[in-house]
Structure formats: C-alpha cells, structure tokens
mmCIF file with all atom_site columns, N, CA and C in Angstrom:
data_model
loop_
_atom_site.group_PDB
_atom_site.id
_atom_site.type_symbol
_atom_site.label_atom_id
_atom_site.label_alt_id
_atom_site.label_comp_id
_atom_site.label_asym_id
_atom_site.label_entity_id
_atom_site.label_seq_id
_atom_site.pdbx_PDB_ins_code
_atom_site.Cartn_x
_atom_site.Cartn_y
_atom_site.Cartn_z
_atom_site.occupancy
_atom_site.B_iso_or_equiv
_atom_site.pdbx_formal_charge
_atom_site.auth_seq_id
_atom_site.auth_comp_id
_atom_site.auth_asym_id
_atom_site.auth_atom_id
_atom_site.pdbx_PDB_model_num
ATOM 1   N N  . UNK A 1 1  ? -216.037 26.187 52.887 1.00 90.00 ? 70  UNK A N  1
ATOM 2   C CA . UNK A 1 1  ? -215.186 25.083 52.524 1.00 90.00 ? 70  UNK A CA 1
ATOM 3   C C  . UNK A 1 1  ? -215.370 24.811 51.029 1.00 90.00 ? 70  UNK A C  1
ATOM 4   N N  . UNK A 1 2  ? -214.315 24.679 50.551 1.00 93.00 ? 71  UNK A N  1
ATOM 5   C CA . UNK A 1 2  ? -214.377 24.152 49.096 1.00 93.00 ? 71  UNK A CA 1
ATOM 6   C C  . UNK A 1 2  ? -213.785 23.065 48.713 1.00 93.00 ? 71  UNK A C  1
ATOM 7   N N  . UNK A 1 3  ? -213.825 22.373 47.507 1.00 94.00 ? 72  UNK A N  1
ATOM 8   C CA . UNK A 1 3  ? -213.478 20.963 46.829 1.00 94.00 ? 72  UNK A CA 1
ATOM 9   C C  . UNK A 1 3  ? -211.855 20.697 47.595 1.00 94.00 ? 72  UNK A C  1
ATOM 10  N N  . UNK A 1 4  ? -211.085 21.882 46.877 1.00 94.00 ? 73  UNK A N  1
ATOM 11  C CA . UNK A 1 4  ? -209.347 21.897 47.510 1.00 94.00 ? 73  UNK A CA 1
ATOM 12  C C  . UNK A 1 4  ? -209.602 21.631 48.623 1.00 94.00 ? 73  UNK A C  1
ATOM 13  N N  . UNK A 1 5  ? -210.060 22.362 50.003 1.00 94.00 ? 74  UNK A N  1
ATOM 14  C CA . UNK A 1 5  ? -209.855 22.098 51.708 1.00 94.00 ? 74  UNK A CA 1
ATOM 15  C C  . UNK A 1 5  ? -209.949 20.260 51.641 1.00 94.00 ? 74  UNK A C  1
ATOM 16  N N  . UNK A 1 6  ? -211.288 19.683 51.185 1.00 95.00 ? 75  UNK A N  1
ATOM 17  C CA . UNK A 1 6  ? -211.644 18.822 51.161 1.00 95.00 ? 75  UNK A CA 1
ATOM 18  C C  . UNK A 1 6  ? -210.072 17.648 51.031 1.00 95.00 ? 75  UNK A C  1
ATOM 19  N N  . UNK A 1 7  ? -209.467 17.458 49.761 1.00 93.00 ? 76  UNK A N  1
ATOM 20  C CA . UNK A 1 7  ? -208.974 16.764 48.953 1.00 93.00 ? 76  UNK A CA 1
ATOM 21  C C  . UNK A 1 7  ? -207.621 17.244 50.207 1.00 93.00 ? 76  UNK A C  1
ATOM 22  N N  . UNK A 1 8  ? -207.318 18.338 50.842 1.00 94.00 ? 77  UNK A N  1
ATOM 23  C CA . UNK A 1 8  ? -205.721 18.666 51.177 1.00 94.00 ? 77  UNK A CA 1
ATOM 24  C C  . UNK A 1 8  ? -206.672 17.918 53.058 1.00 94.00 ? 77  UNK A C  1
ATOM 25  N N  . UNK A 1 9  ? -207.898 17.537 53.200 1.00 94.00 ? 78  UNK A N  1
ATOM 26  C CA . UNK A 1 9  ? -207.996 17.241 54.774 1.00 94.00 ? 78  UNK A CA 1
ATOM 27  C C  . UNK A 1 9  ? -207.207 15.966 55.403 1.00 94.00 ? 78  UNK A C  1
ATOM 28  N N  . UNK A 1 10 ? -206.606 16.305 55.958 1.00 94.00 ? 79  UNK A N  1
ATOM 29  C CA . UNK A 1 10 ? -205.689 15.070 56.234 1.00 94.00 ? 79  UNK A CA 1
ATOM 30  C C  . UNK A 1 10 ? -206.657 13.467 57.250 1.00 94.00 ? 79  UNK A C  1
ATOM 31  N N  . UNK A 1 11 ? -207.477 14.367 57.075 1.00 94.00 ? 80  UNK A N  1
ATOM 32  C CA . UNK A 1 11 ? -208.513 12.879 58.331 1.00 94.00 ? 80  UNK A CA 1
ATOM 33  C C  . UNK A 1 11 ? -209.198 11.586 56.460 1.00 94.00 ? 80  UNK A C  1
ATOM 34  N N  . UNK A 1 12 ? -209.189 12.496 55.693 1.00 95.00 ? 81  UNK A N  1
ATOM 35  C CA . UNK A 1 12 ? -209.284 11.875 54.801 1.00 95.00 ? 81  UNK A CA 1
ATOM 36  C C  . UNK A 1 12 ? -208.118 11.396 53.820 1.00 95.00 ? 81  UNK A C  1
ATOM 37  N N  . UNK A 1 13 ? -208.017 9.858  54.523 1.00 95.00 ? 82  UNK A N  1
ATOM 38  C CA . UNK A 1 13 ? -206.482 8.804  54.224 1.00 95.00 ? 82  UNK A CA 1
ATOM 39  C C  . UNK A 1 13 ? -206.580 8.651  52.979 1.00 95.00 ? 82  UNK A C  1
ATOM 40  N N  . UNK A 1 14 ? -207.466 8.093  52.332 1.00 96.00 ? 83  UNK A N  1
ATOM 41  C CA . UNK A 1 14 ? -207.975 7.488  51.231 1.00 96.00 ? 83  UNK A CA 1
ATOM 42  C C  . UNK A 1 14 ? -207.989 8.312  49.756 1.00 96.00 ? 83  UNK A C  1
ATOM 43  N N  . UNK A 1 15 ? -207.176 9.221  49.265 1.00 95.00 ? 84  UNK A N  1
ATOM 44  C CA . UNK A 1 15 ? -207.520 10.069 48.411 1.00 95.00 ? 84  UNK A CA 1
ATOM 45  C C  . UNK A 1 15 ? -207.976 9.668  47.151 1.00 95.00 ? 84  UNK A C  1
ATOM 46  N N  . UNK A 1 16 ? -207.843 7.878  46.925 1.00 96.00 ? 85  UNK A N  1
ATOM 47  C CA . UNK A 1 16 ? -208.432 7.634  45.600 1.00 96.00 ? 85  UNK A CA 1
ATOM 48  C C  . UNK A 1 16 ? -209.837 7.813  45.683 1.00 96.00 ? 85  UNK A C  1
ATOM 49  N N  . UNK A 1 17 ? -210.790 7.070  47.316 1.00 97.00 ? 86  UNK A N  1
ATOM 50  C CA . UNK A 1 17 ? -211.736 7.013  47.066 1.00 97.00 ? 86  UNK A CA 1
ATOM 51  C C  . UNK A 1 17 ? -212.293 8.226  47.967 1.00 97.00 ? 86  UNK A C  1
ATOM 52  N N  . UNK A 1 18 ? -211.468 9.625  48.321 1.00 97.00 ? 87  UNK A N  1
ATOM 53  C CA . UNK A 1 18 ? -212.278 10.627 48.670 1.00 97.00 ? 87  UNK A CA 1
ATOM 54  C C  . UNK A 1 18 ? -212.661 10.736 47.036 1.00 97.00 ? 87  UNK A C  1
ATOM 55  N N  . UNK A 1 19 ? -211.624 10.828 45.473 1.00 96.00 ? 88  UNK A N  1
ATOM 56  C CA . UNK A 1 19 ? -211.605 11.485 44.774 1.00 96.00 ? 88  UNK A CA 1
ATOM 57  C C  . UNK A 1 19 ? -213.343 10.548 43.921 1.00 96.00 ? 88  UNK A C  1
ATOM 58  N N  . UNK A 1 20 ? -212.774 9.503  44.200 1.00 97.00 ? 89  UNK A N  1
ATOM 59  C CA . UNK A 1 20 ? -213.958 8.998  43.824 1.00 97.00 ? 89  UNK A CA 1
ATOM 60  C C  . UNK A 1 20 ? -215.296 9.181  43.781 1.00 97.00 ? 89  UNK A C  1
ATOM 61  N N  . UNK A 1 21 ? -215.629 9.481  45.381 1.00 97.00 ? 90  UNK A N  1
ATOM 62  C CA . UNK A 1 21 ? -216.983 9.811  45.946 1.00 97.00 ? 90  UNK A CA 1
ATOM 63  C C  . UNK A 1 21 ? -216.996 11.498 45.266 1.00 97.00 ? 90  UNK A C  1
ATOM 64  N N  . UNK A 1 22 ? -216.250 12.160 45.361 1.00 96.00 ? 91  UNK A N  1
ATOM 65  C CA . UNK A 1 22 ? -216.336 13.488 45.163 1.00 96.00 ? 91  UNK A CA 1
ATOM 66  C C  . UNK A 1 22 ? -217.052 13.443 43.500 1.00 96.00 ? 91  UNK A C  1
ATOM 67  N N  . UNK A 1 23 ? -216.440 13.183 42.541 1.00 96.00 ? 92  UNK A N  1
ATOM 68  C CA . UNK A 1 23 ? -216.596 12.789 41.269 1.00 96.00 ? 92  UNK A CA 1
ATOM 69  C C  . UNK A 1 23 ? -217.729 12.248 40.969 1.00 96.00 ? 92  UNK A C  1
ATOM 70  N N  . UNK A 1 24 ? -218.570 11.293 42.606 1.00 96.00 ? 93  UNK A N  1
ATOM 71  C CA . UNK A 1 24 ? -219.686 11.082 41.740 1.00 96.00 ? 93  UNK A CA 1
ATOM 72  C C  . UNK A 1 24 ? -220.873 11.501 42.168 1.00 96.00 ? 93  UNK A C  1
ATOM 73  N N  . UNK A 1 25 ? -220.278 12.554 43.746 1.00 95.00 ? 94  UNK A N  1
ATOM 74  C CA . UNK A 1 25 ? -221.455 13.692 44.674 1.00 95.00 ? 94  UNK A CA 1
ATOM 75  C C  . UNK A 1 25 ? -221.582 14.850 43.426 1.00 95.00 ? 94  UNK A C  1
ATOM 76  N N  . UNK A 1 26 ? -220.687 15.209 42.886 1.00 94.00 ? 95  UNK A N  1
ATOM 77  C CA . UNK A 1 26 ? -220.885 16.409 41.784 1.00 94.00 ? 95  UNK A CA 1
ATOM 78  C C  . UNK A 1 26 ? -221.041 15.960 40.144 1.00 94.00 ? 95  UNK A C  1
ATOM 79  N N  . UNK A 1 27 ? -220.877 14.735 40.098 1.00 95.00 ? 96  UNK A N  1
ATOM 80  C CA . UNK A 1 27 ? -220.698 14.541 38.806 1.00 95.00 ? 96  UNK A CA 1
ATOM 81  C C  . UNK A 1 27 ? -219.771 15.241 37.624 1.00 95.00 ? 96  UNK A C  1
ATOM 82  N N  . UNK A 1 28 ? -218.541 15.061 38.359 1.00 94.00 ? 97  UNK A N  1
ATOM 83  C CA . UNK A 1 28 ? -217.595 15.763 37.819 1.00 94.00 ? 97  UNK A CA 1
ATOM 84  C C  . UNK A 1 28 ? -216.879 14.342 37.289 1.00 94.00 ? 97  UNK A C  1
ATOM 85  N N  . UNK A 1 29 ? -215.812 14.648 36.111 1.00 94.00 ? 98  UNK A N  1
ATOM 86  C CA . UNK A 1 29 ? -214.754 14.156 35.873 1.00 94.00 ? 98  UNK A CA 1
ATOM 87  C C  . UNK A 1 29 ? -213.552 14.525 36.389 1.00 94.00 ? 98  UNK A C  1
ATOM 88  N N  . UNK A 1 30 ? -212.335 13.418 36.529 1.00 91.00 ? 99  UNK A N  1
ATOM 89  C CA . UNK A 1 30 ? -211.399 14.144 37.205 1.00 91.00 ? 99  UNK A CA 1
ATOM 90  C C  . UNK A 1 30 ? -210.530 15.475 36.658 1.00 91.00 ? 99  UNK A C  1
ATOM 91  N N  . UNK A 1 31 ? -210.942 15.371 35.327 1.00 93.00 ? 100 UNK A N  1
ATOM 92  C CA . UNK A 1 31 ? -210.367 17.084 35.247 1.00 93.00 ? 100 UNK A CA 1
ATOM 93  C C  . UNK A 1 31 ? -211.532 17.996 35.599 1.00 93.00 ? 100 UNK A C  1
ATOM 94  N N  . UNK A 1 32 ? -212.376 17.870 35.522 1.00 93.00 ? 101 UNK A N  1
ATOM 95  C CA . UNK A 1 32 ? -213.544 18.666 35.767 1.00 93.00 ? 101 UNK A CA 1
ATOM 96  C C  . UNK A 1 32 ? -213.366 18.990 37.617 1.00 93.00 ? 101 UNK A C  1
ATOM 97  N N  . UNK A 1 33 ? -212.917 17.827 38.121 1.00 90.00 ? 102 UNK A N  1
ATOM 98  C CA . UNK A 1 33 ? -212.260 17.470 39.797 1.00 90.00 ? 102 UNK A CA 1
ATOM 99  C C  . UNK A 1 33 ? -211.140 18.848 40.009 1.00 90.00 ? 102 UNK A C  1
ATOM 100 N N  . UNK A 1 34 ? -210.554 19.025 38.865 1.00 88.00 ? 103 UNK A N  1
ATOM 101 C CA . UNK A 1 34 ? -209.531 20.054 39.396 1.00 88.00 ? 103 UNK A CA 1
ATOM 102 C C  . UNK A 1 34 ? -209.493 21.067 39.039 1.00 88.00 ? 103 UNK A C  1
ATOM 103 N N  . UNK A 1 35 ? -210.587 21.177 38.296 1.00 92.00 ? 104 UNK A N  1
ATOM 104 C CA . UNK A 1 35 ? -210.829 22.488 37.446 1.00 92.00 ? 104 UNK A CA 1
ATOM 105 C C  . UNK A 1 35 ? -211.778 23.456 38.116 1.00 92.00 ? 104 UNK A C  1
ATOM 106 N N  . UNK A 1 36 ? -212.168 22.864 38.452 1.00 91.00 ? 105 UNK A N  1
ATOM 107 C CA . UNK A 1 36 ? -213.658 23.348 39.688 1.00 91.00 ? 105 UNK A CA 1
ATOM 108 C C  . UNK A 1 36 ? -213.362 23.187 41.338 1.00 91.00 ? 105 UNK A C  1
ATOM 109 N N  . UNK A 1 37 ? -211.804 22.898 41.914 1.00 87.00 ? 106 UNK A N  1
ATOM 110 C CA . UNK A 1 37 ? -211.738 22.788 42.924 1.00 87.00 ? 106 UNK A CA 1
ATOM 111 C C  . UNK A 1 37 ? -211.888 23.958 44.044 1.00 87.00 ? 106 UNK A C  1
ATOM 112 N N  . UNK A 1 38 ? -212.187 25.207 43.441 1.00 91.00 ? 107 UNK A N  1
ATOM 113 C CA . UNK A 1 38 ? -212.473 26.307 44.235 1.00 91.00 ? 107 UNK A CA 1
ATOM 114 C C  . UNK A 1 38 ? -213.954 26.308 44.247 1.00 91.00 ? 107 UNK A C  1
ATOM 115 N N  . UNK A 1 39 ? -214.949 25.471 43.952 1.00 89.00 ? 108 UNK A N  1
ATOM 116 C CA . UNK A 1 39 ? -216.186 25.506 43.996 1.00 89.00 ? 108 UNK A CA 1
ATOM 117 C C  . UNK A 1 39 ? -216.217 25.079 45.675 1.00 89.00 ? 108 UNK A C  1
ATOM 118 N N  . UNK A 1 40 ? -217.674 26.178 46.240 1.00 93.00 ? 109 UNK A N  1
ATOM 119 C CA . UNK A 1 40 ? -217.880 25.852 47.231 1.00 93.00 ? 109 UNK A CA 1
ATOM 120 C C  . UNK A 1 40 ? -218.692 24.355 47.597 1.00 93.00 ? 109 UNK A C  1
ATOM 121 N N  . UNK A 1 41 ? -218.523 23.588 48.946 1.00 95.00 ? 110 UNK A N  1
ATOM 122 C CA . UNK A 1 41 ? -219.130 22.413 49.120 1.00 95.00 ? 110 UNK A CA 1
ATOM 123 C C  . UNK A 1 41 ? -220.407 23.195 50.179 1.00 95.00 ? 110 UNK A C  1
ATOM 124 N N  . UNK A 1 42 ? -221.624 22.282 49.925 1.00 95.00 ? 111 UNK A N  1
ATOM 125 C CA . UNK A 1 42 ? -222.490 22.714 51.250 1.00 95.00 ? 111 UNK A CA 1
ATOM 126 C C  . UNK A 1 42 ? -222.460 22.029 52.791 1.00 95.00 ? 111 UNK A C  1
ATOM 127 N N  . UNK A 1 43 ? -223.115 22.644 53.214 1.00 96.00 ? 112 UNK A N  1
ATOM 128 C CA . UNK A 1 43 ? -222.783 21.369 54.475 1.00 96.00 ? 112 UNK A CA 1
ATOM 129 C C  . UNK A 1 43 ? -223.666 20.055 54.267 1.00 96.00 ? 112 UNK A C  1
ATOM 130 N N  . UNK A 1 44 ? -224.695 20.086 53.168 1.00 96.00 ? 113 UNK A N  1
ATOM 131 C CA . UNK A 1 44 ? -225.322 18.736 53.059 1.00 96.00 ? 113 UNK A CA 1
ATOM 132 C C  . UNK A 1 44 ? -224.554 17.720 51.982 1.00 96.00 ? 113 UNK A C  1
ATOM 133 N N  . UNK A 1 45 ? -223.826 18.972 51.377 1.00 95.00 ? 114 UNK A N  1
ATOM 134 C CA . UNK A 1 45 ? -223.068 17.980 50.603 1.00 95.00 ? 114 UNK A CA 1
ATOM 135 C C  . UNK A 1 45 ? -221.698 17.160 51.469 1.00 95.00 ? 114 UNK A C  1
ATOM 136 N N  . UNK A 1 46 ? -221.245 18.173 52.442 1.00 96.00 ? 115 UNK A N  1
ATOM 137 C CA . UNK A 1 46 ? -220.218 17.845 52.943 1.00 96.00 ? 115 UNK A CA 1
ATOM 138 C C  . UNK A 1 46 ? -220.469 16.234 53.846 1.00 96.00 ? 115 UNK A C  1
ATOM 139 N N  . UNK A 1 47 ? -221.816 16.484 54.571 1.00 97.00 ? 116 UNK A N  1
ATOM 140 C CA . UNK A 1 47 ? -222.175 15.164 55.164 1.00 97.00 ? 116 UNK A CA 1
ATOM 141 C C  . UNK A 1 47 ? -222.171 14.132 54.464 1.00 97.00 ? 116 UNK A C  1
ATOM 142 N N  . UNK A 1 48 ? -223.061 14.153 53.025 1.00 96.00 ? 117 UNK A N  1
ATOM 143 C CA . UNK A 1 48 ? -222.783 13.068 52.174 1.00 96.00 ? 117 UNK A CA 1
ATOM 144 C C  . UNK A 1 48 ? -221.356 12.192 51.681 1.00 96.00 ? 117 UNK A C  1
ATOM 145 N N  . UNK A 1 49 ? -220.077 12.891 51.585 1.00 97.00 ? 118 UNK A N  1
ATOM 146 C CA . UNK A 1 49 ? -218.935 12.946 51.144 1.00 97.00 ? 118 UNK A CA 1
ATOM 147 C C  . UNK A 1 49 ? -218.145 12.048 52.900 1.00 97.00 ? 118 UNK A C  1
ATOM 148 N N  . UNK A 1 50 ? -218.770 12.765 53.864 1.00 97.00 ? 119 UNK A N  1
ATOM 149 C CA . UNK A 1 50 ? -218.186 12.129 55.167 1.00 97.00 ? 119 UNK A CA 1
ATOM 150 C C  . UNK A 1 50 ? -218.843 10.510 55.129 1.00 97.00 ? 119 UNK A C  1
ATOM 151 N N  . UNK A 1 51 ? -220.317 10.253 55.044 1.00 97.00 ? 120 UNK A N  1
ATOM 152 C CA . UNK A 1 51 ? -221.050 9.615  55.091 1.00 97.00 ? 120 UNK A CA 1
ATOM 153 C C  . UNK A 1 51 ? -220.540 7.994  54.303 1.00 97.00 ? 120 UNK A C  1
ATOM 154 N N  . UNK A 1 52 ? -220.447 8.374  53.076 1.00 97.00 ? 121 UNK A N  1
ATOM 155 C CA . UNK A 1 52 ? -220.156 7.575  51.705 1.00 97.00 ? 121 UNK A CA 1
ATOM 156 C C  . UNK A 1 52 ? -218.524 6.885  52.286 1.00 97.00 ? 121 UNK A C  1
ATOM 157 N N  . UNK A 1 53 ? -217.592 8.182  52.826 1.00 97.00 ? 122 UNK A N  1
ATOM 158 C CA . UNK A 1 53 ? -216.343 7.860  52.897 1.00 97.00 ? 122 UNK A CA 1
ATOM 159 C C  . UNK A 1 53 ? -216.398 7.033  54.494 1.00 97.00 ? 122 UNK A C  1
ATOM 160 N N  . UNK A 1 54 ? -217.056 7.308  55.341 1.00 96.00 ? 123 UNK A N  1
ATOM 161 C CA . UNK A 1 54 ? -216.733 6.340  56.668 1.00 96.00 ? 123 UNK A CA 1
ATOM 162 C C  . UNK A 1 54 ? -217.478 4.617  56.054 1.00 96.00 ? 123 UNK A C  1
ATOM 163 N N  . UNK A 1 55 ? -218.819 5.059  55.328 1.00 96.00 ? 124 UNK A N  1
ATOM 164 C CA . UNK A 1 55 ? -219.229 3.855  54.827 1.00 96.00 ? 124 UNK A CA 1
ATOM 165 C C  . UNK A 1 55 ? -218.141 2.491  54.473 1.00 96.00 ? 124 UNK A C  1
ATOM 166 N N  . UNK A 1 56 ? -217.077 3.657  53.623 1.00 96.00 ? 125 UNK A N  1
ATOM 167 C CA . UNK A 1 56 ? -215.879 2.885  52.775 1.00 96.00 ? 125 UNK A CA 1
ATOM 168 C C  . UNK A 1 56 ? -214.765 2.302  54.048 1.00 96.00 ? 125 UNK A C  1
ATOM 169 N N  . UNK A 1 57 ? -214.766 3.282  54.790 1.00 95.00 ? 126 UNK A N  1
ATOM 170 C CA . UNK A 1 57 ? -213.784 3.327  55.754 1.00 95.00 ? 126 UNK A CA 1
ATOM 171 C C  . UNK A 1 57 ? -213.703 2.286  57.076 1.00 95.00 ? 126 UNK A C  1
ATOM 172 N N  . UNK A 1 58 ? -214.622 2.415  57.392 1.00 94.00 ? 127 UNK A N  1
ATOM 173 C CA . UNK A 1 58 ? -215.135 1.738  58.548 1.00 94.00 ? 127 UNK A CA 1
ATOM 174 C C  . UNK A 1 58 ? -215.950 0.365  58.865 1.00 94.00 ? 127 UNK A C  1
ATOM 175 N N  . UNK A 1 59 ? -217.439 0.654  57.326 1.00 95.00 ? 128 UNK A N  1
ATOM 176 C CA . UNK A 1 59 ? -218.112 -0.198 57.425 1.00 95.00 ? 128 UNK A CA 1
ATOM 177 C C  . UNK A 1 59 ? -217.459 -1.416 56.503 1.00 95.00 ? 128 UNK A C  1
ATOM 178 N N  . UNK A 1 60 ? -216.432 -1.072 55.840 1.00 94.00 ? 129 UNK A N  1
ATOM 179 C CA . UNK A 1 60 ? -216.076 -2.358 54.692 1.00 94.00 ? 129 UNK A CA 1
ATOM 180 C C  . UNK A 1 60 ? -216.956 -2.373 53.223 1.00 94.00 ? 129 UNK A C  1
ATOM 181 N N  . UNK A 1 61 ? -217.787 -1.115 53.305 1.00 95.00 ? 130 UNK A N  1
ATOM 182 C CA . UNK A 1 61 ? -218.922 -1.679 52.309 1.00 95.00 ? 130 UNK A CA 1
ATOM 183 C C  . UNK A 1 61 ? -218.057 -1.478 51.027 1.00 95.00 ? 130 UNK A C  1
ATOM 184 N N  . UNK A 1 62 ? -218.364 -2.210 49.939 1.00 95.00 ? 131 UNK A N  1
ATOM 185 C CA . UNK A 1 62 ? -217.361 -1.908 48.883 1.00 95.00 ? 131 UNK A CA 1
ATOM 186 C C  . UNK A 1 62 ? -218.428 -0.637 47.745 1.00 95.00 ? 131 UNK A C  1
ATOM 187 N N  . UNK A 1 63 ? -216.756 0.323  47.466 1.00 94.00 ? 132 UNK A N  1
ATOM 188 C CA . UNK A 1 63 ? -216.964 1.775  46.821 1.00 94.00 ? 132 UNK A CA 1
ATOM 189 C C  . UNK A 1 63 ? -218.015 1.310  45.826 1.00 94.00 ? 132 UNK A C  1
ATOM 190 N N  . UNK A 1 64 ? -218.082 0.280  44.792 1.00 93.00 ? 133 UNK A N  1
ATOM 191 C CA . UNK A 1 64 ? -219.565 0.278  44.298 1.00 93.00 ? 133 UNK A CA 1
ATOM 192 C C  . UNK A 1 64 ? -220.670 0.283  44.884 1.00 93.00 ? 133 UNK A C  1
ATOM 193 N N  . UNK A 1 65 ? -221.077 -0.334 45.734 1.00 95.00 ? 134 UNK A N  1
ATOM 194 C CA . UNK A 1 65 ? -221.975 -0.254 46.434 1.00 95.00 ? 134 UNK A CA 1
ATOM 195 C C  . UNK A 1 65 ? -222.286 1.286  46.874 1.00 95.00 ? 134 UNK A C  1
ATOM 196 N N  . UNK A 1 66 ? -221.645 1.663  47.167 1.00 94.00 ? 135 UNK A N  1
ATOM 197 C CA . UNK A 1 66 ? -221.558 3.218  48.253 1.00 94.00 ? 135 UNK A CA 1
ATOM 198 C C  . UNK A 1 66 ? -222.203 4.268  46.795 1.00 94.00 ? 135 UNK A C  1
ATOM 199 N N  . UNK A 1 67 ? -221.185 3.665  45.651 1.00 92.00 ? 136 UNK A N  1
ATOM 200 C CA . UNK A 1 67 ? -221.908 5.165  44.583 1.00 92.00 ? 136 UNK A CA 1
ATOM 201 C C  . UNK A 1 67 ? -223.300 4.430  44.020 1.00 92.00 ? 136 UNK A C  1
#
C-alpha cells in the first residue's frame, strides 16, 4: 500500500484531515504529500494514520490534539 491507495480509500471521508494526519505521520509538506505519493506505507504506519483518523472521527477529539 502506498500514500495514493491511502488518499483515493473511500472509508476515509475526511480528506482534509486524512491529508493532515498524513503530513504530520511523515513529515511531509503538502507538495512533498504529492510528490512522494508512490512511497510505500508500513503496516505500523498504516495503524497510526487509522488510529489518529477514527480518534478525529469518532472520538470528537480535536485534530490538534491528535497531532
């Protein structure tokens, strides 16, 4: 799986704050976000990115908090 699968997954509604969390699991900028979107994700990274985003999603916690 890479950055693109991620950003095109449709279970993830939210694309400001998938792009968000993504940007600050890699420490990328958002061109750096699209420039590098064929970079592979791991699966520990991938949990983190699920993790951060149900946090946002579900728990209410607000995206500062989460990064």
């Amino acid at each position: 799986m890479n950055i693109k699968n991620i950003l095109q997954d449709n279970n993830f509604k939210n694309k400001y704050i998938l792009k968000t969390i993504l940007k600050d699991i890699f420490c990328f900028t958002e061109e750096e976000l699209y420039k590098k979107w064929q970079e592979n994700v791991t699966i520990n990274e991938f949990k983190k990115i699920v993790k951060k985003y149900k946090d946002y999603i579900e728990n209410n916690i607000p995206i500062e908090y989460i990064l």
